[in-house]
């Protein structure tokens, strides 16, 4: 089964964009994922093909119309009924490695990209939509967010990264930041690669890396560190809720 990305957007020409190069581009050419951008304007019903209108109650900007969004989402759901529908919104749940992993294990994603002031609120009640944010800042549209989300998923698809990197040591995979990396030359501008990494003693190297990862996380990301410590002292909760629903629902709640 090919991981299929459907992107509902006013700018389909932005896809695959940068995901057509490098690792993701090769994977696309090899059929390891599929990219299906869909022009939302094609679902407009008036002769001006309008997709937006002024905000009810007044205020600046324009809002994406629910009737057009509804038709576009229904079209995407008919093409990929199993794929979760994600709307990029600044108020959505933060994109995390955990959510990325869950999405990458599924059949693909349908991503709804906002523009202007965003979406008419009623679409979120009327359709099964998960709102996701890529950070606490405002983009001009959801497309960049969609590219970020897809890039993070695609590198995890089977056969995309190759045997060299399972990704398990990567920052966030263990709840910690990754340890610092070095490569040749051994001495550069008077600075040496730490001796332990040149010792060939793998137990010592593993211990050093673990300590570095812990120190870095504690100092740079106290929020992650608190969660990591909390997870260690709490008993593992085996009782992860499994939904019986047909749709592939990512069940992370953070
Ligand atoms: N008025 C909205 C912002 C609209 S920005 C607000 O204040 O919340 C236009 C579109 O860009 C949004 O609909 C969304 O799809 C996208 N976008 C902006 N910032 C984003 C973020 N941090 N994460 C994900 N999508 C974002």
Coordinates of C-alpha atoms and ligand atoms in Angstrom, one line a residue:
X1 CA 0.0 0.0 0.0
X2 CA 1.4 3.4 -1.0
X3 CA 1.3 6.2 1.5
X4 CA -0.9 8.8 -0.3
X5 CA -0.8 12.5 0.4
X6 CA -3.9 14.3 -0.7
X7 CA -3.6 18.1 -0.3
X8 CA -6.6 20.3 -0.6
X9 CA -5.2 23.7 -1.5
X10 CA -5.6 26.9 -3.6
X11 CA -2.0 26.4 -4.7
X12 CA -1.6 22.9 -6.0
X13 CA 1.5 23.9 -7.9
X14 CA 3.3 24.1 -4.5
X15 CA 3.3 20.2 -4.4
X16 CA 5.4 18.2 -4.4
X17 CA 7.6 21.3 -4.4
X18 CA 10.7 20.6 -2.3
X19 CA 9.4 17.1 -1.6
X20 CA 10.2 16.4 -5.3
X21 CA 13.9 16.5 -4.5
X22 CA 16.4 14.5 -2.4
X23 CA 15.2 11.6 -0.2
X24 CA 11.4 12.4 -0.6
X25 CA 11.8 13.0 -4.3
X26 CA 13.5 9.7 -4.9
X27 CA 10.9 7.9 -2.8
X28 CA 8.2 9.6 -4.9
X29 CA 9.8 8.5 -8.1
X30 CA 10.0 4.9 -6.7
X31 CA 6.3 4.9 -5.8
X32 CA 6.9 4.7 -2.0
X33 CA 4.5 7.6 -1.6
X34 CA 2.0 9.4 -3.9
X35 CA 1.3 13.1 -4.1
X36 CA -2.2 14.2 -5.1
X37 CA -2.7 18.0 -4.8
X38 CA -6.4 19.0 -5.3
X39 CA -7.4 22.5 -6.3
X40 CA -10.1 23.6 -3.8
X41 CA -11.3 26.2 -6.3
X42 CA -12.6 23.4 -8.5
X43 CA -15.4 23.0 -6.0
X44 CA -16.6 26.5 -6.2
X45 CA -20.2 26.8 -7.5
X46 CA -20.5 30.4 -8.7
X47 CA -19.3 31.9 -11.9
X48 CA -16.4 33.8 -10.2
X49 CA -15.3 30.5 -8.6
X50 CA -15.1 32.1 -5.2
X51 CA -13.9 30.1 -2.2
X52 CA -13.9 32.8 0.4
X53 CA -16.1 35.5 1.8
X54 CA -16.0 38.3 4.4
X55 CA -16.1 37.4 8.1
X56 CA -19.5 37.3 9.7
X57 CA -19.6 40.1 12.4
X58 CA -17.0 42.1 10.5
X59 CA -13.3 42.4 10.7
X60 CA -10.3 42.1 8.4
X61 CA -9.6 39.5 5.8
X62 CA -11.6 36.7 4.2
X63 CA -12.7 33.3 5.4
X64 CA -12.8 30.0 3.5
X65 CA -16.5 29.1 2.8
X66 CA -17.8 25.9 4.5
X67 CA -19.9 24.8 1.5
X68 CA -16.8 24.7 -0.7
X69 CA -14.7 23.1 2.0
X70 CA -17.3 20.5 2.6
X71 CA -17.4 19.5 -1.1
X72 CA -13.6 19.4 -1.3
X73 CA -13.3 17.2 1.9
X74 CA -16.1 14.9 0.6
X75 CA -14.2 14.5 -2.7
X76 CA -11.0 13.6 -0.8
X77 CA -12.8 11.2 1.5
X78 CA -14.3 9.4 -1.4
X79 CA -10.9 9.0 -2.9
X80 CA -9.2 7.9 0.3
X81 CA -11.8 6.9 2.9
X82 CA -9.3 5.5 5.3
X83 CA -6.9 8.4 5.5
X84 CA -7.2 10.9 8.4
X85 CA -8.2 14.4 7.4
X86 CA -5.9 17.0 8.9
X87 CA -6.5 20.7 8.7
X88 CA -3.4 22.9 9.3
X89 CA -4.4 25.5 11.9
X90 CA -2.3 27.5 14.4
X91 CA -4.7 26.4 17.2
X92 CA -4.4 22.7 16.3
X93 CA -2.6 20.1 18.4
X94 CA 1.2 20.5 18.0
X95 CA 2.9 18.3 15.4
X96 CA 5.1 15.9 17.3
X97 CA 7.3 13.0 16.3
X98 CA 4.7 10.7 18.0
X99 CA 1.9 12.0 15.8
X100 CA 4.2 11.8 12.7
X101 CA 5.0 8.2 13.5
X102 CA 1.3 7.3 13.8
X103 CA 0.5 9.0 10.6
X104 CA 3.4 7.4 8.7
X105 CA 2.1 3.9 9.8
X106 CA -1.3 4.6 8.2
X107 CA -2.5 4.7 4.6
X108 CA -1.7 8.4 4.1
X109 CA -3.2 11.7 4.9
X110 CA -5.6 14.3 3.5
X111 CA -4.4 17.8 4.4
X112 CA -6.6 20.8 4.2
X113 CA -4.6 24.0 3.8
X114 CA -6.0 27.3 5.0
X115 CA -5.5 30.7 3.5
X116 CA -6.6 34.2 4.4
X117 CA -8.1 34.3 8.0
X118 CA -8.7 30.5 7.9
X119 CA -11.7 28.2 7.8
X120 CA -15.4 28.7 8.6
X121 CA -15.7 27.1 12.0
X122 CA -18.6 24.9 11.1
X123 CA -16.4 22.6 8.9
X124 CA -14.7 21.2 12.0
X125 CA -18.1 20.0 13.5
X126 CA -19.4 18.8 10.1
X127 CA -16.5 16.6 9.0
X128 CA -14.0 14.3 10.9
X129 CA -11.1 16.7 10.9
X130 CA -8.0 16.8 13.1
X131 CA -6.4 20.2 13.5
X132 CA -2.7 20.3 13.6
X133 CA -0.3 23.2 14.2
X134 CA 3.4 23.3 13.3
X135 CA 4.3 25.9 15.9
X136 CA 3.3 29.0 17.7
X137 CA 3.7 31.5 14.8
X138 CA 1.5 32.4 11.8
X139 CA 2.1 31.3 8.3
X140 CA 0.4 32.9 5.3
X141 CA -1.1 29.5 4.4
X142 CA -1.3 25.9 5.4
X143 CA 0.9 24.6 2.5
X144 CA 4.2 25.1 4.2
X145 CA 2.8 23.2 7.2
X146 CA 1.6 20.4 5.0
X147 CA 5.1 20.2 3.4
X148 CA 6.6 20.0 6.9
X149 CA 4.2 17.3 8.1
X150 CA 4.7 15.3 4.9
X151 CA 8.5 15.5 5.0
X152 CA 8.5 14.2 8.5
X153 CA 6.2 11.3 7.6
X154 CA 7.9 10.3 4.3
X155 CA 11.4 9.8 5.8
X156 CA 9.8 7.2 8.1
X157 CA 8.2 5.2 5.3
X158 CA 9.7 1.7 4.8
X159 CA 12.7 1.8 2.5
X160 CA 13.0 5.6 2.4
X161 CA 15.9 6.2 4.7
X162 CA 17.7 3.0 4.0
X163 CA 19.4 0.6 6.4
X164 CA 21.9 3.2 7.6
X165 CA 19.6 5.2 9.8
X166 CA 16.7 3.6 11.6
X167 CA 16.0 7.0 13.1
X168 CA 15.8 5.5 16.5
X169 CA 18.5 7.7 18.0
X170 CA 17.1 10.8 16.5
X171 CA 16.0 13.8 18.6
X172 CA 12.5 13.2 20.1
X173 CA 12.4 9.5 19.3
X174 CA 13.3 8.6 22.9
X175 CA 11.9 11.7 24.4
X176 CA 15.4 13.2 24.5
X177 CA 17.3 15.4 22.1
X178 CA 20.0 13.6 20.1
X179 CA 23.6 13.5 21.4
X180 CA 26.1 15.8 19.5
X181 CA 27.7 14.5 16.3
X182 CA 31.3 14.8 15.0
X183 CA 33.1 13.8 11.9
X184 CA 36.6 14.2 10.4
X185 CA 38.9 16.0 10.6
X186 CA 39.8 15.0 14.1
X187 CA 41.2 18.4 14.8
X188 CA 39.6 21.5 13.3
X189 CA 40.6 25.1 14.2
X190 CA 42.2 23.7 17.4
X191 CA 39.1 21.8 18.5
X192 CA 39.2 18.0 18.8
X193 CA 36.6 15.3 18.4
X194 CA 36.0 14.2 22.1
X195 CA 38.4 11.5 22.9
X196 CA 35.8 9.0 24.0
X197 CA 34.4 8.9 20.5
X198 CA 37.8 7.8 19.2
X199 CA 38.3 5.2 21.9
X200 CA 36.5 2.3 20.1
X201 CA 35.0 1.4 23.4
X202 CA 31.3 1.1 22.5
X203 CA 30.0 0.7 26.0
X204 CA 31.8 3.9 27.0
X205 CA 30.6 5.7 23.8
X206 CA 27.0 4.7 24.5
X207 CA 27.2 5.9 28.1
X208 CA 28.8 9.2 27.0
X209 CA 26.1 9.8 24.3
X210 CA 23.3 9.0 26.8
X211 CA 24.7 11.5 29.3
X212 CA 25.1 14.2 26.6
X213 CA 21.6 13.6 25.4
X214 CA 20.3 13.9 28.9
X215 CA 22.3 17.0 29.7
X216 CA 21.4 18.7 26.4
X217 CA 17.7 18.0 26.9
X218 CA 17.7 19.2 30.5
X219 CA 19.5 22.5 29.6
X220 CA 17.9 23.3 26.2
X221 CA 14.4 21.9 26.6
X222 CA 13.4 21.7 30.2
X223 CA 9.8 21.0 29.0
X224 CA 10.9 17.8 27.3
X225 CA 13.1 16.8 30.3
X226 CA 10.2 17.1 32.7
X227 CA 8.1 14.9 30.5
X228 CA 10.9 12.4 30.1
X229 CA 11.5 12.2 33.9
X230 CA 7.7 11.9 34.5
X231 CA 7.4 9.0 32.0
X232 CA 10.2 7.2 33.8
X233 CA 8.6 7.3 37.2
X234 CA 5.1 6.5 36.1
X235 CA 4.2 2.8 35.5
X236 CA 3.9 2.1 31.7
X237 CA 0.2 2.5 30.8
X238 CA -0.5 -0.6 28.7
X239 CA -4.1 0.5 28.5
X240 CA -3.8 2.5 25.3
X241 CA -7.2 3.0 23.9
X242 CA -7.7 1.2 20.6
X243 CA -10.5 2.6 18.4
X244 CA -12.6 0.2 16.4
X245 CA -13.2 2.8 13.8
X246 CA -12.6 2.2 10.2
X247 CA -10.6 5.4 9.7
X248 CA -7.0 5.3 10.7
X249 CA -7.2 7.7 13.7
X250 CA -3.9 8.8 15.2
X251 CA -4.5 8.4 18.9
X252 CA -1.9 10.6 20.4
X253 CA -3.3 13.2 22.7
X254 CA -0.4 15.6 23.0
Ligands
LIG1 N1 -6.5 33.9 11.4 C1 -5.8 32.7 11.8 C2 -4.5 32.5 11.0 C3 -4.7 32.3 9.5 S1 -3.2 32.1 8.7 C4 -5.5 32.7 13.3 O1 -5.2 33.8 13.8 O2 -5.5 31.6 13.9 C5 -3.8 31.3 7.2 C6 -3.7 29.8 7.2 O3 -2.3 29.4 7.4 C7 -4.4 29.0 8.3 O4 -5.7 28.8 8.0 C8 -3.6 27.7 8.4 O5 -4.1 26.8 7.4 C9 -2.2 28.2 8.0 N2 -1.3 28.3 9.2 C10 -0.9 29.5 9.7 N3 -0.1 29.3 10.8 C11 0.0 28.0 11.0 C12 0.6 27.1 11.9 N4 1.3 27.6 12.9 N5 0.4 25.8 11.8 C13 -0.3 25.3 10.9 N6 -1.0 26.0 9.9 C14 -0.8 27.3 10.0

